[in-house]
Short mmCIF file of C-alpha atoms in Angstrom, two decimals:
data_model
loop_
_atom_site.label_atom_id
_atom_site.label_comp_id
_atom_site.label_asym_id
_atom_site.label_seq_id
_atom_site.Cartn_x
_atom_site.Cartn_y
_atom_site.Cartn_z
CA MET A 35 0.00 0.00 0.00
CA GLN A 36 1.41 3.39 -0.98
CA GLU A 37 1.53 6.29 1.47
CA THR A 38 -0.55 9.28 0.43
CA ASP A 39 0.73 11.80 3.00
CA THR A 40 3.71 14.08 2.44
CA VAL A 41 5.24 13.90 5.94
CA ASP A 42 8.70 12.29 6.13
CA ARG A 43 8.39 9.31 8.47
CA PRO A 44 11.33 7.88 10.43
CA THR A 45 12.92 4.73 9.06
CA ALA A 46 11.63 1.38 10.32
CA ASP A 47 14.97 0.19 11.70
CA GLU A 48 15.12 2.91 14.38
CA ARG A 49 14.27 2.04 17.97
CA VAL A 50 11.47 4.09 19.47
CA HIS A 51 10.46 5.00 22.98
CA THR A 52 6.83 3.89 22.52
CA ALA A 53 5.50 1.28 20.13
CA VAL A 54 1.77 1.40 19.34
CA LEU A 55 -0.27 -1.65 18.40
CA ILE A 56 -3.89 -1.12 17.31
CA GLY A 57 -6.43 -3.92 17.16
CA ARG A 58 -9.57 -5.52 18.52
CA PHE A 59 -7.91 -8.75 19.74
CA GLN A 60 -11.18 -10.68 19.64
CA PRO A 61 -9.60 -12.94 20.84
CA LEU A 62 -5.85 -12.56 21.27
CA HIS A 63 -4.10 -15.06 18.97
CA ASN A 64 -0.54 -16.05 18.10
CA GLY A 65 -0.37 -13.60 15.20
CA HIS A 66 -1.10 -10.78 17.62
CA MET A 67 1.55 -12.16 19.95
CA ALA A 68 4.16 -12.11 17.18
CA LEU A 69 3.42 -8.42 16.51
CA LEU A 70 3.51 -7.72 20.24
CA GLN A 71 6.89 -9.41 20.64
CA ALA A 72 8.23 -7.45 17.66
CA ALA A 73 7.01 -4.26 19.31
CA LEU A 74 8.61 -5.18 22.65
CA ALA A 75 11.92 -5.73 20.87
CA ARG A 76 11.82 -2.23 19.36
CA ALA A 77 10.59 -0.04 22.21
CA GLU A 78 10.86 0.78 25.88
CA GLN A 79 7.10 0.59 26.32
CA ILE A 80 4.05 -0.59 24.38
CA VAL A 81 0.68 1.11 24.10
CA VAL A 82 -2.00 -1.28 22.85
CA VAL A 83 -5.09 0.47 21.52
CA LEU A 84 -8.11 -1.76 22.14
CA GLY A 85 -10.73 -0.90 19.54
CA SER A 86 -14.51 -1.33 19.73
CA ALA A 87 -14.47 -0.39 23.42
CA TRP A 88 -17.71 0.03 25.42
CA GLN A 89 -19.70 -1.78 22.73
CA ALA A 90 -22.45 -4.25 23.53
CA PRO A 91 -21.20 -7.84 23.07
CA ASN A 92 -21.80 -9.35 19.64
CA PRO A 93 -20.21 -12.27 17.76
CA LYS A 94 -17.62 -9.95 16.19
CA ASN A 95 -16.79 -8.10 19.43
CA PRO A 96 -17.73 -10.47 22.26
CA PHE A 97 -15.16 -9.44 24.87
CA SER A 98 -14.98 -6.19 26.85
CA TRP A 99 -11.86 -4.07 26.60
CA GLN A 100 -10.99 -5.06 30.17
CA GLU A 101 -11.16 -8.76 29.25
CA ARG A 102 -8.93 -8.21 26.24
CA ALA A 103 -6.43 -6.26 28.35
CA ARG A 104 -6.39 -9.21 30.72
CA MET A 105 -5.67 -11.60 27.82
CA LEU A 106 -2.72 -9.47 26.76
CA ARG A 107 -1.18 -9.13 30.20
CA GLU A 108 -1.61 -12.80 31.09
CA ALA A 109 0.10 -13.84 27.84
CA LEU A 110 3.29 -11.92 28.74
CA ASP A 111 5.89 -12.53 31.39
CA PRO A 112 5.69 -10.06 34.31
CA ALA A 113 8.61 -7.93 33.11
CA ASP A 114 7.07 -7.39 29.67
CA ALA A 115 3.56 -6.95 31.09
CA ALA A 116 4.95 -4.08 33.19
CA ARG A 117 5.93 -2.30 29.95
CA LEU A 118 2.40 -2.58 28.55
CA HIS A 119 -0.33 0.08 28.61
CA CYS A 120 -3.80 -0.85 27.33
CA VAL A 121 -6.02 2.04 26.23
CA PRO A 122 -9.64 1.67 25.10
CA VAL A 123 -11.02 3.53 22.07
CA ARG A 124 -14.62 3.30 20.97
CA ASP A 125 -15.84 2.85 17.40
CA TYR A 126 -16.91 6.27 16.10
CA TYR A 127 -17.77 5.16 12.54
CA ASN A 128 -16.01 8.40 11.59
CA GLU A 129 -12.34 8.00 10.69
CA PRO A 130 -11.03 11.51 11.47
CA ARG A 131 -12.70 11.41 14.88
CA TRP A 132 -11.35 7.91 15.55
CA VAL A 133 -7.81 8.92 14.54
CA GLN A 134 -7.97 11.88 16.93
CA ALA A 135 -9.20 9.63 19.77
CA VAL A 136 -6.36 7.15 19.16
CA GLN A 137 -3.74 9.90 19.15
CA GLN A 138 -5.08 11.39 22.38
CA ALA A 139 -5.21 7.99 24.11
CA VAL A 140 -1.64 7.16 23.10
CA GLN A 141 -0.13 10.56 23.86
CA ALA A 142 -1.44 10.36 27.42
CA HIS A 143 1.24 7.67 27.99
CA VAL A 144 4.10 9.23 26.00
CA PRO A 145 6.58 11.69 27.55
CA GLU A 146 6.95 14.97 25.69
CA GLY A 147 9.37 14.63 22.79
CA ALA A 148 9.56 10.82 22.96
CA SER A 149 9.52 8.90 19.67
CA VAL A 150 6.49 6.80 18.71
CA GLY A 151 6.29 3.90 16.27
CA LEU A 152 3.16 2.23 14.90
CA VAL A 153 3.55 -1.54 14.53
CA GLY A 154 1.42 -3.56 12.13
CA HIS A 155 1.12 -5.27 8.77
CA PHE A 156 -1.02 -4.50 5.72
CA LYS A 157 -3.36 -7.48 5.73
CA ASP A 158 -6.19 -6.10 3.57
CA ALA A 159 -8.40 -3.02 3.20
CA THR A 160 -9.05 -3.06 6.97
CA SER A 161 -5.36 -2.21 7.50
CA SER A 162 -5.63 1.21 5.82
CA TYR A 163 -5.63 2.85 9.25
CA LEU A 164 -1.86 2.30 9.37
CA ALA A 165 -1.45 5.21 6.95
CA ARG A 166 -3.48 7.62 9.10
CA PHE A 167 -0.75 8.48 11.61
CA PRO A 168 1.95 10.14 9.48
CA HIS A 169 3.88 11.62 12.43
CA TRP A 170 4.54 8.20 13.93
CA GLN A 171 7.21 5.89 12.60
CA LEU A 172 5.54 3.09 10.63
CA ILE A 173 7.02 -0.29 11.50
CA SER A 174 5.37 -2.39 8.79
CA LEU A 175 6.00 -6.09 9.35
CA PRO A 176 5.23 -9.11 7.17
CA ARG A 177 2.32 -11.32 8.12
CA LEU A 178 3.60 -13.27 11.11
CA GLY A 179 1.78 -16.58 10.79
CA GLN A 180 -1.52 -17.53 9.19
CA PHE A 181 -3.72 -16.22 11.95
CA ASP A 182 -7.04 -14.40 11.74
CA ALA A 183 -9.51 -13.83 14.57
CA THR A 184 -12.63 -14.27 12.41
CA PRO A 185 -12.28 -18.05 11.82
CA LEU A 186 -11.25 -18.45 15.45
CA ARG A 187 -14.54 -16.90 16.56
CA ASP A 188 -16.37 -19.16 14.12
CA ILE A 189 -14.74 -22.15 15.81
CA TYR A 190 -15.56 -20.80 19.26
CA PHE A 191 -19.21 -19.93 18.58
CA GLY A 192 -19.85 -22.61 15.92
CA GLU A 193 -22.83 -24.88 15.46
CA ASP A 194 -21.37 -27.56 17.73
CA GLY A 195 -20.20 -25.24 20.51
CA ALA A 196 -16.69 -24.23 21.50
CA ASP A 197 -14.10 -26.48 19.83
CA LEU A 198 -11.28 -25.53 22.18
CA ALA A 199 -9.02 -28.32 20.91
CA SER A 200 -8.94 -26.65 17.48
CA LEU A 201 -7.90 -23.36 19.08
CA ALA A 202 -5.10 -24.79 21.22
CA ASP A 203 -2.29 -24.21 18.71
CA GLN A 204 -3.60 -20.81 17.57
CA VAL A 205 -3.87 -18.84 20.80
CA PRO A 206 -1.64 -18.44 23.88
CA THR A 207 -2.25 -20.95 26.66
CA SER A 208 -3.50 -18.22 28.98
CA THR A 209 -6.02 -17.09 26.34
CA LEU A 210 -7.22 -20.66 25.90
CA ASP A 211 -7.81 -20.86 29.66
CA PHE A 212 -9.74 -17.58 29.50
CA LEU A 213 -11.91 -18.85 26.62
CA ARG A 214 -12.60 -22.08 28.48
CA GLN A 215 -13.91 -20.17 31.49
CA TRP A 216 -15.79 -17.61 29.38
CA ALA A 217 -17.67 -20.44 27.63
CA LEU A 218 -19.38 -21.17 30.96
CA THR A 219 -20.99 -17.71 31.13
CA PRO A 220 -24.53 -16.75 30.04
CA THR A 221 -23.02 -14.24 27.60
CA TYR A 222 -21.31 -17.07 25.72
CA ALA A 223 -24.61 -18.90 25.20
CA HIS A 224 -26.18 -15.67 23.96
CA MET A 225 -23.30 -15.06 21.54
CA CYS A 226 -23.70 -18.59 20.13
CA GLU A 227 -27.36 -17.88 19.43
CA GLU A 228 -26.50 -14.59 17.73
CA TRP A 229 -23.72 -16.28 15.69
CA ARG A 230 -26.16 -18.94 14.43
CA MET A 231 -28.73 -16.31 13.45
CA LEU A 232 -26.14 -14.30 11.51
CA ALA A 233 -24.83 -17.48 9.84
CA ARG A 234 -28.36 -18.25 8.61
CA TYR A 235 -28.67 -14.67 7.40
CA ARG A 236 -25.47 -14.93 5.36
CA ARG A 237 -26.45 -18.31 3.91
CA ALA A 238 -29.76 -16.87 2.73
CA TRP A 239 -27.87 -14.36 0.56
CA ALA A 240 -25.01 -16.65 -0.47
CA ASP A 241 -26.32 -17.16 -4.01
CA ALA A 242 -26.91 -13.48 -4.75
CA PRO A 243 -24.92 -12.32 -7.83
CA TYR A 244 -23.54 -9.37 -5.88
CA PRO A 245 -23.14 -8.73 -2.16
CA PRO A 246 -26.48 -7.26 -1.06
CA VAL A 247 -26.86 -3.69 0.16
CA PHE A 248 -29.70 -3.23 2.65
CA VAL A 249 -31.53 0.08 3.03
CA THR A 250 -33.08 0.89 6.38
CA VAL A 251 -34.71 3.81 8.21
CA ASP A 252 -34.56 4.86 11.85
CA ALA A 253 -36.47 7.46 13.84
CA LEU A 254 -34.79 9.59 16.48
CA LEU A 255 -37.77 11.17 18.24
CA ARG A 256 -37.00 13.78 20.90
CA CYS A 257 -39.36 15.52 23.30
CA ARG A 258 -39.05 17.85 26.28
CA THR A 259 -41.44 18.30 29.18
CA LEU A 260 -41.43 20.67 32.15
CA ALA A 261 -41.19 19.41 35.72
CA GLY A 262 -41.76 22.61 37.65
CA GLU A 263 -39.23 25.02 36.17
CA GLU A 264 -36.86 22.22 35.08
CA GLU A 265 -36.92 20.92 31.52
CA GLN A 266 -36.75 17.14 31.02
CA ASP A 267 -35.13 16.17 27.69
CA GLN A 268 -35.96 12.64 26.48
CA VAL A 269 -35.71 10.38 23.43
CA LEU A 270 -37.79 7.41 22.36
CA LEU A 271 -35.97 4.06 22.33
CA ILE A 272 -36.90 0.41 21.97
CA ARG A 273 -35.44 -2.83 23.27
CA ARG A 274 -35.00 -5.27 20.42
CA GLY A 275 -37.17 -8.34 20.75
CA HIS A 276 -35.21 -10.68 18.47
CA ALA A 277 -31.67 -11.49 17.32
CA PRO A 278 -29.45 -9.88 16.29
CA GLY A 279 -29.14 -7.64 19.30
CA GLN A 280 -32.00 -9.13 21.29
CA GLY A 281 -32.50 -7.11 24.46
CA LEU A 282 -30.31 -4.19 23.33
CA TRP A 283 -31.47 -0.60 23.12
CA ALA A 284 -32.03 0.83 19.64
CA LEU A 285 -33.80 3.50 17.68
CA PRO A 286 -37.15 2.38 16.28
CA GLY A 287 -36.65 1.48 12.65
CA GLY A 288 -36.41 -1.24 10.04
CA PHE A 289 -35.99 -2.09 6.39
CA LEU A 290 -37.28 0.06 3.55
CA GLU A 291 -40.37 -1.53 2.01
CA PRO A 292 -40.40 -1.86 -1.81
CA ARG A 293 -43.30 0.56 -2.33
CA ASP A 294 -42.52 2.98 0.49
CA THR A 295 -40.65 6.25 0.44
CA LEU A 296 -38.07 6.69 3.18
CA TRP A 297 -40.53 8.88 5.11
CA GLN A 298 -43.34 6.36 4.77
CA SER A 299 -41.11 3.54 6.04
CA CYS A 300 -39.94 5.71 8.94
CA LEU A 301 -43.55 6.44 9.96
CA ARG A 302 -44.56 2.80 9.61
CA GLU A 303 -41.68 1.48 11.72
CA LEU A 304 -42.25 4.15 14.36
CA ARG A 305 -45.94 3.22 14.60
CA GLU A 306 -45.38 -0.54 14.56
CA GLU A 307 -42.58 -0.61 17.14
CA THR A 308 -43.67 2.10 19.58
CA CYS A 309 -47.42 2.69 18.98
CA ALA A 310 -46.55 6.39 19.49
CA THR A 311 -49.63 8.62 19.77
CA VAL A 312 -48.33 11.44 17.57
CA SER A 313 -50.10 12.48 14.37
CA GLU A 314 -48.33 12.35 11.03
CA ALA A 315 -48.77 16.10 10.70
CA ASP A 316 -47.05 16.71 14.04
CA LEU A 317 -44.22 14.33 13.11
CA GLN A 318 -43.79 16.07 9.76
CA ALA A 319 -43.60 19.43 11.54
CA ALA A 320 -41.05 17.96 14.00
CA LEU A 321 -38.71 16.68 11.28
CA GLN A 322 -35.40 18.54 11.53
CA ASN A 323 -33.26 16.60 9.08
CA VAL A 324 -32.45 13.19 7.62
CA GLN A 325 -28.87 11.95 7.92
CA VAL A 326 -27.36 8.92 6.19
CA PHE A 327 -25.16 6.50 8.16
CA ASP A 328 -23.32 4.22 5.76
CA HIS A 329 -20.10 2.97 7.36
CA PRO A 330 -19.30 -0.42 5.77
CA ASP A 331 -18.86 -2.07 9.19
CA ARG A 332 -21.87 -0.63 10.99
CA SER A 333 -23.87 -3.88 10.84
CA LEU A 334 -22.92 -7.56 11.11
CA ARG A 335 -25.83 -8.43 8.82
CA GLY A 336 -23.99 -7.01 5.81
CA ARG A 337 -23.73 -3.63 4.10
CA THR A 338 -26.61 -1.70 5.67
CA ILE A 339 -27.26 1.96 4.90
CA THR A 340 -29.69 3.69 7.21
CA HIS A 341 -31.47 7.02 6.99
CA VAL A 342 -32.00 8.54 10.41
CA HIS A 343 -34.95 10.91 10.66
CA TYR A 344 -34.32 13.38 13.48
CA LEU A 345 -37.63 14.62 14.86
CA ASP A 346 -37.94 17.15 17.69
CA LEU A 347 -41.40 17.59 19.18
CA GLY A 348 -40.26 20.53 21.27
CA VAL A 349 -41.77 21.11 24.71
CA LEU A 350 -45.06 19.28 25.43
CA PRO A 351 -47.20 19.12 28.59
CA THR A 352 -46.68 15.33 28.77
CA LEU A 353 -44.75 12.72 26.85
CA PRO A 354 -46.77 10.93 24.14
CA SER A 355 -47.78 7.44 25.31
CA VAL A 356 -45.83 4.53 23.82
CA GLN A 357 -45.65 0.75 24.12
CA GLY A 358 -43.54 -1.91 22.43
CA GLY A 359 -44.93 -3.65 19.38
CA ASP A 360 -43.89 -5.74 16.37
CA ASP A 361 -40.10 -6.41 16.69
CA ALA A 362 -39.74 -4.28 19.82
CA ALA A 363 -40.03 -5.92 23.22
CA VAL A 364 -40.23 -2.52 24.95
CA ALA A 365 -40.68 1.10 23.89
CA ARG A 366 -39.66 3.77 26.39
CA TRP A 367 -38.86 7.45 26.73
CA VAL A 368 -35.32 7.72 28.10
CA PRO A 369 -33.78 10.89 29.59
CA VAL A 370 -30.94 12.22 27.43
CA ALA A 371 -28.86 12.60 30.60
CA GLN A 372 -28.91 8.81 31.07
CA LEU A 373 -27.88 7.82 27.53
CA ALA A 374 -24.12 8.10 27.90
CA HIS A 375 -24.18 5.63 30.80
CA MET A 376 -26.08 3.09 28.65
CA GLU A 377 -23.48 2.83 25.86
CA THR A 378 -22.64 -0.84 26.44
CA GLY A 379 -26.31 -1.75 26.00
CA PHE A 380 -26.87 -0.33 22.49
CA PHE A 381 -27.32 -2.18 19.22
CA GLU A 382 -24.77 -1.72 16.41
CA ASP A 383 -23.91 1.99 15.98
CA HIS A 384 -27.13 3.40 17.45
CA PHE A 385 -25.31 4.97 20.39
CA GLN A 386 -22.98 6.81 18.00
CA ILE A 387 -26.00 7.96 16.00
CA LEU A 388 -27.48 9.46 19.16
CA ALA A 389 -24.14 11.12 19.91
CA GLN A 390 -24.29 12.85 16.50
CA PHE A 391 -27.51 14.64 17.45
CA LEU A 392 -27.51 14.93 21.24
CA PRO A 393 -25.18 16.49 23.86
CA LEU A 394 -23.57 13.37 25.38
CA ASP A 395 -20.49 13.53 27.63
CA LEU A 396 -18.70 10.46 26.25
CA GLN A 397 -15.49 10.90 28.23
CA GLN A 398 -17.24 11.06 31.58
CA ALA A 399 -19.56 8.21 30.62
CA ALA A 400 -16.64 5.94 29.77
CA ALA A 401 -14.98 6.73 33.09
CA ASP A 402 -18.21 5.98 34.95
CA MET A 403 -18.74 2.67 33.16
CA ASP A 404 -15.16 1.55 33.80
CA ALA A 405 -15.50 2.53 37.47
CA LYS A 406 -18.53 0.25 37.80
CA ILE A 407 -16.64 -2.66 36.29
CA GLY A 408 -13.54 -1.94 38.35
#
């Protein structure tokens, strides 16, 4: 892959103070370990950026960032583990914002003026992030072993349950022990169910001449009420009733129907999933804008492009009545002030969608969530 920036980067044979390794490590495997050992050989300290942090568990990202940090530390001897810093970074589905978050997380552990090197290899299109940090030395390494986390997760969550014997020569012993214990948890059973549902979904489209692109709509309905002199700001959410994402919070929405406009599908899904008692005329008057969210990785079901209709009802005497229907187990008005503390319970990128429209303190929310776990 050819660099597109014009900044002169240091040569790869220089030692650096801090080596940076970016990944999801879902789970940690021997290919990751080879990169980690290469980084340890080139630097005084390592900063591992753990992506997809604070995301609800799914078959692609089943483990919390704390669990992945544990895998990394337990796979190293104590002296090397002491040189390791693990920093979580959430998925923003916005590359410039993600790059900024990575830089800030890393620099918090780097002394002023110290050299930084980014360790990795160009596996495929998902490795393009390596070119986004032009002021760090790029230590581009060859593929160190035929390891990929995706087939490992398929083995772990497969139709016949966790085949730990098949993983034994592909992950560190400490990671294998972790996976063995994690397979006894309720979350593991839930992930297996989600994996099977997604596998059926992919098989249903396997014979399509081209990879399918799904078009969906979502409604972000906001309303404020007065409690005395204090204004209560709330949004309408649902809990998903079925896989994928069963039990997770989401915006009411669904697939575009063949004979519907985007607006018609938005109204239909809002009515079916929340039974909201708001007239079409009032919803039309409340419509502020429609924004497209089209990141290629936003959905495990495949390429899914959604059109979020942002509707603001303003200040009303009372919240419109709602109840869950159709695919929604629950429909509920949720205070905006509570949303940031619910991040780990949201489906796909719906939390990030909310953060595009609403004033959420993500930094404080992350600290609060980690404090609860700790």
